[in-house]
Amino acid sequence: MAGLTVEDLSIDIAGASVVDGVSFSVGGGEVMALVGESGCGKSLTAFALLGLLPDAAEVTQGHILLDGLDLASLSERELRRLRGSKLSIIFQEPTASLDPLATIGSQIAEAYRLHHKVSRREALAKARAMLVSVGIPDPDRRLTQYPFELSGGMCQRVMIAIALICGPDILIADEPTTALDVTIQAQILDLMKQLVAERGTGIVLITHDMGVVADIADRVAVMYAGRIAEIGPVDDIFAQPSHPYTALLLASVPRLDVSPKERLATIDGSVPSPERFGPGCRFNERCPLADGRCRIDTPPLLAHRPGHFSACWHADRVSEIARAAA
Amino acid sequence: MNGVTPVLELNDVAVHFGARASLFKPLPSPVRAVDGIDLSVAPGETVGLVGESGCGKSTLSNAIVGLLRPTRGSIRIQGQEIAGANTALLRVVRRNVQMIFQDPALSLNPRATIGSAIAEPLAVHGIARGQALKDRVANLLEQVGLKAEHAARYPHQFSGGQRQRVVIARALALEPALVVCDEPVSALDVSVRAQILNLLVDLQRRMGVSYLFVSHDLAVVRHICDRVAVMYLGRIVELASRDTLFSNPRHYYTRALMASVLEPDPVAQRAKTRSMLSGELPSPSNVPSGCAFHTRCPAATAVCTAERPELTVRPDGALVACHHA
Ligand SMILES: Nc1ncnc2c1ncn2[C@@H]1O[C@H](COP(=O)(O)OP(=O)(O)OP(=O)(O)O)[C@@H](O)[C@H]1O
Ligand SMILES: Nc1ncnc2c1ncn2[C@@H]1O[C@H](COP(=O)(O)OP(=O)(O)O)[C@@H](O)[C@H]1O
Ligand code: SF4
Ligand SMILES: [Mg+2]
Ligand SMILES: [Mg+2]
């Protein structure tokens, strides 16, 4: 299959199962959003896709397929060739992922030369064109500047330029706009939409912001405590959430049609840390629908509508939560 | 304000930072982080302060709570001037103003129990001792949704949301008239954010405290504020009641901010037209002439480059600083 497919991925850290049986796919020209609160395993999933997991983390099962090719069957050299050329990542913290001692121009050009045998001059010309296409004004001056001379929004554009210079098929973006102002966030999201429309890039976008999801995603996977709670088309998920966690997340965001200072729906407690993940549904401690079975048995991901799956023993009662919160 | 003394009254408040030349970038002119703010907060009112990163929100907040000295202007807390006041008066006045910062982890001492963190301001001001102090701490913990027995625990034993509750309990210990909240929920997870916003609203209803609420998040501001001030490069460009501002934003900058808010609703979001704001916030050490927003404004004309628009009042009470809005 064309695109990126993740099958039953599990990751352990120090004996705790931080990612457990995660499956999803993204095709060309499609945006798949991975949402969830901090500590749900979103970033580890992203790192695993590129074979960049920290030493402490171990993949215990599952496959990652790029255009049908299993990444586990590749040597480190082959993987390196793939990264950047077919599969690229933009990290959460833009300033931390740029080299403070190298000019913007040389960093973008190097990314190109890693995969193409061209002269520095040709690579720099390519870098300049890339800066223009990510909307950085005055590219000639920017090429010679260092990261500290750029704002957060501009550093993020440079990261995007580096990630895109080799024309990857799949872009993985981990919270690419979380550190930015709303005005700059809008510019970056529009840039990503343009990529999807014009180049047919497939994007895995990681975020905790339901507004970002609503703006850019075609499909959504909601993660909770290392597992996928719910996955499906964006309109379906927002209109008919089929997992209590999704329904409550949506209800807890202040929005236009909720009167001011009215109580917002809340979820009791907070995301448990991985060593505290218990048996059964990992959401059971915070779930208003939880019963005895939820505390013992893990609910499987089941289809409710075409392409829309959720893992909840009481998925048919989730609308009660949405109603109670309204 | 109809005879009621505002809890906070700012007149022409400015905070400039001295020019300091660095190895890489000589700074020829001072940073005008805050440059002439007039604003008041009534008892029991929540006033929002919004604007892009670097527009001066935290600098203004720090000046109000006395962490920074204003370069000029007057800051009155319950009618008393604090700009240039002596230390004895400041101590008395400051009891009435507390601050909550963005990151709860950084505002608590990791080696002190949360009970002693909350007791500290009460002890310092000689308000309670012994059993009375313990009772007051227990009561404050319950007010913010924690338990009395939590007093013996340390900050690391709590989640981010619980730590922010502790910070709120400590800020409320002296029953201040005003709490300046600088991004109080930005560092929290979405589900926990709602818990803390509900708590702030409950406490205001119960205790009548006023908030100056600084935030990037317009949806949060719309939810919790009675009036909203929009800041751009150290100045207020629009000030209006929440309903007026959100239903009829007038300044082009306010409109651009509103258009950038992402609704958590894919259908509504698709229908929305994005009025794109090009470019970024200019440096406050080199503020553009005339209307500081003219370099990014879609409606700018010659007069905008030449003359600074003053805040003028509109029929519905909104204050707007724009030649064309
Ligand atoms: N001590 C200082 N010395 C020099 N410049 C400063 C100092 N503190 C702040 N500034 C500058 O003043 C301006 C306003 O900063 P401030 O921290 O008030 O912004 P803010 O609106 O709170 O931004 P954010 O939304 O990022 O918190 C910025 O340009 C900042 O770089
Ligand atoms: N290098 C690491 N060592 C130990 N634990 C880690 C490491 N990286 C992540 N974790 C833990 O794994 C869980 C998932 O982390 P992460 O994928 O970063 O979450 P998210 O991106 O959803 O916020 C968290 O509980 C986190 O503390
Ligand atoms: S399986 Fe049970 S605990 Fe888990 S979300 Fe569904 S109802 Fe709640
Ligand atoms: Mg992360
Ligand atoms: Mg600030």
XYZ file of C-alpha atoms and ligand atoms in Angstrom:
719
model
C 0.000 0.000 0.000
C 1.228 3.517 -0.785
C 1.843 5.708 2.229
C 2.761 4.948 5.803
C 1.166 2.131 7.771
C 1.715 1.429 11.456
C 0.613 -2.028 12.553
C 0.155 -2.994 16.175
C 3.133 -0.974 17.441
C 4.104 -1.452 21.102
C 6.934 0.278 22.960
C 8.188 -0.435 26.489
C 10.300 1.783 28.715
C 11.693 0.234 31.889
C 9.066 -2.484 31.844
C 6.148 -0.044 31.457
C 4.098 -0.298 28.281
C 4.138 3.331 27.111
C 2.736 2.574 23.645
C 0.455 -0.443 23.305
C -0.854 -1.875 20.051
C -1.085 1.341 18.042
C -2.211 1.015 14.397
C -2.993 3.719 11.861
C -2.112 4.735 8.331
C -1.706 7.841 6.256
C -1.827 8.078 2.474
C -0.571 10.742 0.081
C -2.437 14.056 0.244
C -3.931 13.156 3.593
C -3.548 14.620 7.096
C -3.806 12.176 9.970
C -3.903 13.828 13.394
C -2.677 12.056 16.524
C -4.271 13.804 19.506
C -4.047 13.334 23.228
C -2.722 15.004 26.351
C 0.927 15.030 27.330
C 2.360 11.646 28.238
C -0.027 9.697 25.994
C 2.833 8.386 23.848
C 2.437 10.602 20.804
C 6.064 11.678 20.525
C 7.411 8.165 21.162
C 5.182 6.883 18.354
C 6.596 9.580 16.067
C 10.193 8.745 17.001
C 9.529 5.065 16.369
C 8.331 5.850 12.838
C 11.783 7.189 12.018
C 13.762 4.641 14.005
C 14.870 7.418 16.365
C 13.660 6.066 19.715
C 15.683 6.934 22.846
C 17.928 4.105 24.134
C 15.635 3.405 27.079
C 12.755 2.584 24.748
C 12.272 -0.787 23.093
C 9.863 -1.756 20.329
C 8.316 -5.000 21.578
C 5.990 -5.702 18.674
C 4.525 -4.329 15.469
C 5.541 -3.156 12.022
C 6.052 0.147 10.282
C 5.539 -0.047 6.539
C 6.459 2.657 4.054
C 4.901 1.961 0.645
C 4.619 -1.646 1.763
C 8.287 -1.908 2.789
C 8.912 -3.008 6.400
C 11.305 -0.490 7.985
C 12.559 -3.149 10.428
C 14.069 -5.063 7.484
C 16.333 -2.135 6.558
C 19.925 -1.584 7.659
C 20.810 1.580 9.588
C 22.374 2.943 6.372
C 19.256 2.299 4.332
C 17.138 3.857 7.075
C 19.289 6.959 7.084
C 18.847 7.284 3.347
C 15.105 7.072 3.781
C 14.941 9.690 6.509
C 14.746 13.108 4.978
C 14.220 11.822 1.447
C 10.953 9.908 1.813
C 10.071 10.415 5.474
C 10.770 13.653 7.363
C 10.059 14.986 10.811
C 9.516 18.413 12.359
C 10.129 18.363 16.096
C 8.194 19.988 18.896
C 10.874 22.533 19.834
C 12.066 24.478 16.766
C 15.000 26.318 18.302
C 16.374 23.194 20.002
C 16.552 21.239 16.762
C 18.611 23.757 14.786
C 22.396 23.957 15.123
C 23.068 27.294 16.858
C 26.517 27.581 15.266
C 25.611 27.064 11.607
C 23.920 29.513 9.260
C 20.360 28.874 8.161
C 21.546 28.515 4.558
C 24.167 25.857 5.304
C 21.728 23.853 7.456
C 19.115 23.667 4.723
C 21.728 23.029 2.020
C 23.342 20.208 4.035
C 19.984 18.490 4.374
C 19.789 18.485 0.585
C 23.372 17.321 0.043
C 22.783 14.386 2.368
C 20.631 12.866 -0.352
C 21.824 14.527 -3.564
C 25.284 14.729 -5.124
C 25.374 18.433 -5.945
C 27.786 21.316 -5.315
C 27.378 23.613 -2.320
C 26.333 26.409 -4.675
C 23.580 24.358 -6.236
C 22.402 23.238 -2.795
C 22.341 26.831 -1.555
C 20.267 27.874 -4.559
C 17.873 25.069 -3.707
C 17.824 26.254 -0.064
C 16.998 29.776 -1.170
C 14.069 28.554 -3.260
C 12.862 26.541 -0.275
C 12.916 29.603 2.009
C 10.776 31.428 -0.532
C 8.276 28.602 -0.701
C 7.891 28.437 3.098
C 7.120 32.160 3.054
C 10.272 33.661 4.545
C 10.751 37.198 3.228
C 14.214 38.488 2.314
C 15.679 34.987 1.743
C 19.168 36.152 0.730
C 19.720 37.799 4.096
C 18.146 34.897 6.023
C 20.479 32.369 4.384
C 23.465 34.025 6.044
C 21.860 34.400 9.493
C 22.080 32.163 12.576
C 19.104 30.638 14.431
C 19.276 33.138 17.335
C 18.610 35.939 14.861
C 15.232 34.429 13.934
C 11.937 34.396 15.828
C 10.272 31.136 16.905
C 7.870 31.244 13.966
C 10.710 31.733 11.493
C 12.787 28.925 13.042
C 9.751 26.673 12.608
C 9.554 27.646 8.929
C 13.237 26.837 8.558
C 12.580 23.418 10.147
C 9.818 22.876 7.626
C 12.158 23.924 4.811
C 14.738 21.367 6.010
C 12.094 18.675 6.338
C 10.765 19.340 2.845
C 13.830 20.073 0.760
C 14.076 16.503 -0.521
C 10.369 16.313 -1.241
C 9.403 13.593 1.248
C 6.218 11.604 0.691
C 5.390 11.624 4.368
C 5.927 14.422 6.884
C 5.661 13.765 10.611
C 5.039 16.988 12.527
C 5.208 16.771 16.333
C 3.325 19.737 17.839
C 4.676 22.037 15.104
C 2.687 25.081 16.217
C 2.369 24.584 19.975
C 5.070 27.112 20.823
C 3.787 29.744 18.389
C 1.335 32.657 18.512
C -2.103 32.088 16.987
C -1.306 34.423 14.123
C 1.881 32.561 13.223
C 0.170 29.209 13.861
C -2.379 30.105 11.178
C 0.443 30.854 8.723
C 2.185 27.516 9.411
C -1.035 25.492 9.149
C -1.820 27.141 5.813
C 1.655 26.279 4.610
C 1.089 22.619 5.522
C -2.307 22.567 3.793
C -0.647 23.924 0.677
C 1.912 21.084 0.787
C -0.797 18.481 0.995
C -2.797 20.026 -1.844
C 0.061 20.864 -4.210
C 2.615 18.123 -3.594
C 0.393 15.337 -2.323
C 2.456 15.026 0.848
C 0.925 12.832 3.566
C 1.149 14.356 7.048
C 1.030 12.766 10.489
C 0.288 15.753 12.714
C 0.710 15.366 16.460
C -1.132 17.850 18.641
C -3.162 18.261 21.817
C -5.191 21.111 20.348
C -8.676 20.200 19.090
C -8.793 23.496 17.175
C -5.721 22.505 15.153
C -7.278 19.105 14.462
C -10.530 20.701 13.291
C -8.591 23.037 11.030
C -6.311 20.642 9.195
C -7.032 16.942 9.770
C -8.813 14.522 7.452
C -8.689 11.704 9.967
C -8.018 11.624 13.706
C -6.569 9.089 16.122
C -7.224 9.970 19.767
C -4.587 8.459 22.050
C -4.937 7.854 25.760
C -2.231 6.347 27.975
C -0.373 4.709 25.093
C -3.384 3.250 23.294
C -5.685 4.431 20.552
C -9.022 5.244 22.155
C -10.783 6.237 18.964
C -9.924 6.686 15.297
C -11.956 7.936 12.357
C -12.832 10.718 9.898
C -12.592 14.182 11.469
C -16.232 15.242 10.972
C -17.485 11.978 12.431
C -15.256 12.143 15.492
C -16.327 15.699 16.329
C -20.020 15.139 15.586
C -20.352 11.686 17.145
C -17.487 10.925 19.500
C -17.656 7.243 20.435
C -15.227 7.149 23.319
C -15.851 8.940 26.656
C -12.345 10.446 26.595
C -12.957 12.095 23.206
C -16.404 13.330 24.245
C -15.052 14.863 27.450
C -12.008 16.380 25.761
C -14.294 18.107 23.277
C -16.648 19.287 26.013
C -13.863 20.697 28.173
C -12.627 23.165 25.539
C -14.144 26.660 25.874
C -16.029 27.458 22.677
C -18.315 30.040 21.081
C -21.574 28.246 21.819
C -20.873 27.726 25.527
C -21.983 30.730 27.583
C -19.235 32.624 29.354
C -18.275 31.635 32.891
C -20.545 28.601 32.673
C -18.901 25.510 34.148
C -16.818 23.638 31.608
C -17.016 19.863 31.536
C -13.990 18.399 33.271
C -12.301 15.034 33.467
C -11.456 14.078 37.046
C -7.791 13.508 37.817
C -5.054 13.489 35.195
C -3.267 11.125 32.790
C -1.531 8.432 34.904
C 2.185 7.845 34.417
C 3.048 4.593 32.574
C 4.151 2.620 35.649
C 0.640 3.162 36.997
C -1.215 1.843 33.944
C -3.474 -0.854 35.380
C -5.459 -3.703 33.854
C -8.609 -3.171 31.802
C -9.415 0.060 30.025
C -6.687 2.568 30.879
C -9.274 5.364 31.087
C -11.388 3.619 33.733
C -10.172 5.676 36.738
C -11.416 8.883 35.138
C -14.402 7.580 33.207
C -17.983 8.375 34.245
C -19.257 5.209 32.495
C -16.744 2.750 33.979
C -18.042 -0.449 35.546
C -16.544 -3.746 36.798
C -15.694 -5.063 33.352
C -13.810 -1.862 32.423
C -11.471 -2.398 35.380
C -10.571 -5.942 34.289
C -10.846 -6.392 30.529
C -9.253 -4.265 27.830
C -11.913 -3.101 25.332
C -11.033 -3.898 21.680
C -11.151 -1.287 18.888
C -14.464 -1.907 17.119
C -16.111 -0.195 14.154
C -19.189 1.910 14.853
C -19.535 3.591 11.481
C -17.512 3.063 8.318
C -13.887 3.839 9.131
C -14.760 4.974 12.666
C -13.490 2.741 15.494
C -13.445 3.118 19.257
C -12.213 1.030 22.159
C -14.922 1.267 24.806
C -17.223 -1.297 26.414
C -19.961 1.314 26.543
C -19.493 3.093 23.223
C -23.276 3.104 22.686
C -23.671 5.244 25.824
C -21.099 7.904 24.982
C -23.793 10.235 23.629
C -25.099 10.439 27.227
C -21.826 12.083 28.220
C -21.954 14.536 25.349
C -25.540 15.393 26.316
C -24.775 15.734 30.028
C -21.878 18.048 29.243
C -23.963 20.271 26.958
C -16.754 53.718 37.521
C -19.773 55.247 39.296
C -18.001 56.081 42.529
C -16.702 52.564 43.161
C -12.946 52.704 43.637
C -11.311 50.406 41.087
C -9.069 47.740 42.580
C -6.536 48.623 39.914
C -6.084 51.850 38.003
C -3.280 52.392 35.514
C -2.516 55.797 34.041
C 0.006 56.162 31.250
C 2.121 53.305 32.594
C 5.353 52.684 30.695
C 8.189 50.232 31.266
C 11.298 50.737 29.168
C 14.350 48.512 29.369
C 17.749 50.164 29.032
C 19.606 49.785 25.768
C 22.375 47.232 26.117
C 24.777 46.559 23.266
C 25.581 42.883 22.833
C 28.465 41.347 20.919
C 26.290 40.520 17.930
C 23.650 43.219 17.873
C 24.118 46.755 19.100
C 20.808 48.038 20.532
C 20.696 51.742 19.802
C 17.349 52.548 21.434
C 15.627 51.342 24.612
C 13.105 48.501 24.508
C 9.717 50.100 24.940
C 8.072 46.934 26.282
C 5.110 48.817 27.775
C 4.458 52.321 26.532
C 1.530 54.275 27.934
C -1.199 52.000 29.301
C -4.489 53.290 30.753
C -6.609 50.534 32.260
C -8.781 49.881 35.288
C -10.212 46.794 36.935
C -13.398 47.036 39.032
C -14.099 44.936 42.147
C -15.145 41.422 41.177
C -14.302 42.025 37.524
C -12.099 39.947 35.225
C -10.167 41.903 32.622
C -8.343 40.010 29.906
C -5.049 41.082 28.379
C -4.292 39.512 24.996
C -1.707 39.969 22.283
C 1.180 38.190 20.584
C 4.286 37.013 22.361
C 6.508 39.940 23.220
C 3.800 42.625 23.192
C 4.433 43.446 26.851
C 1.791 41.504 28.788
C 4.158 39.982 31.339
C 6.132 43.190 31.682
C 2.937 45.069 32.551
C 1.866 42.304 34.970
C 5.234 42.416 36.703
C 4.989 46.185 37.103
C 1.524 45.866 38.677
C 2.675 43.384 41.314
C 5.802 45.429 42.004
C 8.394 43.105 40.466
C 9.384 45.852 38.019
C 9.533 49.619 38.473
C 7.547 51.538 35.855
C 9.524 54.080 33.837
C 6.589 56.508 34.078
C 2.931 56.633 34.922
C 0.736 55.864 37.893
C -0.343 52.501 39.297
C -3.116 52.696 41.919
C -4.199 49.699 43.952
C -7.525 50.391 45.658
C -6.882 54.085 45.208
C -3.339 54.036 46.604
C -0.404 55.002 44.438
C 2.339 52.367 44.374
C 4.636 53.814 41.716
C 7.313 55.481 43.833
C 5.676 54.537 47.175
C 7.892 53.811 50.201
C 8.517 50.235 51.322
C 6.172 50.321 54.313
C 3.214 51.441 52.210
C 4.146 49.023 49.430
C 4.037 46.113 51.859
C 0.530 46.998 52.944
C -0.730 47.636 49.429
C 0.864 44.520 47.967
C -1.094 42.303 50.298
C -3.994 43.186 48.062
C -2.321 42.065 44.858
C -1.103 38.561 44.163
C 0.222 36.886 41.044
C -0.136 33.440 39.495
C 2.502 32.474 36.937
C 2.322 30.174 33.943
C 4.412 27.298 35.210
C 3.272 25.937 38.576
C 6.446 23.841 38.825
C 8.609 26.950 38.871
C 6.554 28.896 41.386
C 6.817 26.377 44.240
C 9.936 25.564 46.243
C 10.511 21.822 45.707
C 11.880 21.391 49.245
C 8.979 22.996 51.119
C 5.741 21.161 51.886
C 2.756 22.706 50.205
C 1.324 23.441 53.649
C 4.284 25.653 54.463
C 4.128 27.251 50.991
C 0.544 28.314 51.662
C 1.238 29.286 55.288
C 4.201 31.494 54.403
C 2.352 34.656 53.329
C -0.004 34.330 56.309
C 2.922 34.046 58.718
C 4.922 36.829 57.066
C 2.020 39.234 57.423
C 1.374 38.053 60.990
C -2.172 37.036 60.179
C -2.300 33.668 61.859
C -0.135 31.427 64.025
C -0.245 27.977 65.564
C -3.520 26.107 65.242
C -5.297 29.038 63.606
C -2.663 28.989 60.852
C -3.097 25.238 60.343
C -6.857 25.637 60.142
C -6.562 28.449 57.635
C -4.229 26.364 55.431
C -6.618 23.404 55.606
C -9.496 25.659 54.649
C -7.585 27.119 51.694
C -6.672 23.651 50.449
C -10.334 22.680 50.522
C -11.332 25.900 48.756
C -9.162 24.919 45.790
C -10.374 21.329 45.711
C -7.501 19.644 47.585
C -7.572 17.915 50.966
C -6.328 19.135 54.350
C -4.009 16.129 54.661
C -2.216 17.196 51.457
C -0.494 19.926 53.505
C 2.342 17.566 54.466
C 3.196 16.627 50.887
C 5.848 18.067 48.588
C 5.221 19.640 45.156
C 6.691 16.664 43.237
C 3.967 14.453 44.684
C 1.352 16.405 42.731
C 0.370 16.650 39.081
C 0.696 19.941 37.196
C -2.967 20.768 37.705
C -2.802 20.054 41.441
C 0.315 22.204 41.742
C -1.513 25.068 40.055
C -4.283 24.623 42.663
C -1.651 24.998 45.386
C -0.328 28.149 43.727
C -3.883 29.521 43.604
C -4.449 28.673 47.289
C -1.297 30.540 48.214
C -2.253 33.551 46.082
C -5.647 33.687 47.806
C -4.293 33.216 51.352
C -4.205 36.944 52.069
C -7.643 37.498 50.516
C -6.261 39.884 47.890
C -8.529 42.250 45.986
C -6.718 41.491 42.725
C -4.944 38.436 41.353
C -2.824 38.946 38.262
C -2.894 35.655 36.354
C -0.125 35.425 33.723
C -1.073 32.513 31.442
C -2.341 30.455 34.404
C -3.533 27.497 32.328
C -1.202 27.519 29.313
C 1.128 24.859 30.732
C -1.709 22.507 31.685
C -3.314 19.640 29.809
C -6.637 20.346 28.156
C -8.750 18.335 30.612
C -7.002 19.912 33.610
C -7.278 23.395 32.114
C -11.058 23.192 32.409
C -10.792 22.202 36.093
C -8.643 25.258 36.871
C -10.831 27.674 34.866
C -13.900 26.432 36.742
C -12.035 26.906 40.020
C -11.062 30.499 39.183
C -14.686 31.333 38.326
C -15.997 29.650 41.525
C -13.514 31.484 43.728
C -14.448 34.804 42.159
C -18.151 34.169 42.854
C -17.389 33.154 46.436
C -14.781 35.774 47.357
C -15.411 38.667 44.972
C -11.771 38.763 43.879
C -10.827 40.600 40.648
C -8.571 39.096 38.011
C -6.274 40.595 35.444
C -6.080 37.599 33.139
C -3.192 37.392 30.670
C -3.540 34.816 27.922
C -2.674 33.859 24.372
C -5.807 31.783 24.123
C -8.749 33.873 22.949
C -11.263 31.093 23.575
C -10.210 30.987 27.217
C -10.331 34.777 27.465
C -13.788 34.844 25.924
C -14.903 32.268 28.454
C -13.622 33.923 31.608
C -13.319 37.699 31.071
C -15.817 40.546 31.451
C -13.720 43.039 29.528
C -10.768 42.523 27.229
C -7.786 44.693 26.341
C -5.891 43.906 23.148
C -2.225 44.911 23.263
C 0.133 45.530 20.385
C 3.763 46.537 20.892
C 3.319 47.877 24.408
C 0.047 49.776 23.872
C -3.649 48.963 24.096
C -5.216 49.104 20.631
C -8.730 48.053 21.623
C -10.598 47.769 24.928
C -14.184 46.598 25.128
C -16.624 44.390 26.960
C -16.242 40.744 26.054
C -19.473 40.603 24.056
C -18.711 43.782 22.132
C -15.174 42.724 21.367
C -16.035 39.250 20.183
C -19.147 40.193 18.218
C -17.748 43.380 16.729
C -13.950 43.504 16.718
C -12.950 46.829 15.166
C -9.192 47.198 15.161
C -7.636 45.355 12.221
C -5.253 43.665 14.620
C -8.109 42.414 16.804
C -9.867 41.136 13.686
C -6.759 39.276 12.595
C -6.411 37.685 16.051
C -10.061 36.579 15.988
C -9.682 35.125 12.519
C -6.741 33.047 13.747
C -8.703 31.414 16.581
C -9.277 27.786 15.703
C -12.743 26.580 16.651
C -12.831 22.966 17.852
C -15.374 22.224 15.139
C -14.241 21.122 11.661
C -17.394 22.318 9.881
C -17.253 25.812 11.411
C -13.503 25.950 10.878
C -13.822 25.140 7.153
C -16.442 27.866 6.706
C -14.219 30.457 8.331
C -12.163 32.780 6.181
C -8.712 33.356 7.498
C -7.693 36.999 7.269
C -4.018 36.343 7.144
C -1.762 38.618 9.063
C 1.473 38.796 7.166
C 4.837 39.018 8.866
C 5.624 39.157 12.545
C 5.669 41.525 15.485
C 8.318 44.242 14.930
C 10.932 44.702 17.645
C 9.848 46.901 20.589
C 13.250 48.588 20.419
C 12.322 49.881 16.979
C 8.596 50.608 17.091
C 7.199 51.678 13.681
C 6.086 55.302 13.327
C 2.469 56.412 13.555
C 0.227 53.447 14.209
C 2.683 50.717 15.221
C 0.515 48.171 13.411
C 0.760 49.880 10.010
C 3.547 47.534 8.796
C 1.139 44.562 8.936
C -2.232 46.244 8.483
C -4.301 45.546 5.357
C -6.015 48.949 5.603
C -3.005 51.169 6.293
C -2.765 54.518 4.474
C -0.392 57.492 4.629
C -1.982 58.885 7.791
C -1.285 55.584 9.604
C 2.448 55.913 8.952
C 2.484 59.543 10.048
C 0.182 59.839 13.051
C -0.390 57.673 16.051
C -4.137 57.071 16.530
C -5.367 57.640 20.093
C -7.901 55.389 21.801
C -11.324 56.918 21.083
C -14.665 55.831 22.462
C -17.307 54.337 20.139
C -21.111 54.418 20.563
C -21.186 51.022 22.280
C -18.452 52.002 24.694
C -15.555 50.261 22.958
C -12.224 52.087 22.899
C -10.335 51.724 19.629
C -7.037 53.188 18.443
C -7.314 53.162 14.653
C -7.640 55.845 11.962
C -9.912 53.689 9.821
C -11.954 51.426 12.126
N 14.597 42.513 31.264
C 14.405 42.824 29.977
N 15.366 43.486 29.284
C 15.173 43.825 27.981
N 14.048 43.550 27.280
C 13.059 42.901 27.922
C 13.184 42.482 29.290
N 12.029 41.839 29.667
C 11.238 41.846 28.563
N 11.845 42.484 27.525
C 11.284 42.709 26.185
O 10.053 43.403 26.325
C 9.084 42.955 25.400
C 7.816 42.495 26.129
O 8.104 41.306 26.865
P 7.006 40.547 27.716
O 7.704 39.438 28.419
O 6.272 41.523 28.551
O 6.046 39.976 26.582
P 4.710 39.107 26.735
O 3.631 39.907 26.082
O 4.503 38.693 28.137
O 5.061 37.860 25.795
P 4.671 36.282 25.977
O 3.322 36.170 25.396
O 5.729 35.612 25.129
O 4.775 35.929 27.419
C 9.764 41.830 24.596
O 10.257 42.351 23.401
C 10.906 41.400 25.490
O 11.957 40.860 24.721
N 13.526 8.798 27.092
C 12.536 8.441 27.936
N 12.820 7.793 29.084
C 11.831 7.422 29.942
N 10.529 7.679 29.760
C 10.157 8.344 28.643
C 11.138 8.766 27.666
N 10.484 9.397 26.652
C 9.166 9.378 26.979
N 8.968 8.745 28.164
C 7.673 8.512 28.809
O 6.803 7.857 27.887
C 5.478 8.390 27.956
C 5.017 8.922 26.589
O 5.837 10.008 26.233
P 5.642 10.888 24.946
O 5.569 10.007 23.750
O 6.712 11.923 24.939
O 4.221 11.556 25.197
P 3.473 12.723 24.406
O 4.281 13.102 23.216
O 2.150 12.121 24.053
O 3.331 13.847 25.374
C 5.518 9.479 29.034
O 5.038 8.949 30.242
C 6.987 9.830 29.137
O 7.291 10.282 30.443
S -14.278 0.864 28.416
Fe -15.267 1.441 30.320
S -13.761 2.735 31.360
Fe -13.084 2.528 29.246
S -13.923 4.320 28.292
Fe -15.401 2.708 27.972
S -16.812 2.892 29.690
Fe -15.030 4.109 30.195
Mg 5.264 15.122 22.865
Mg 4.552 36.628 29.066
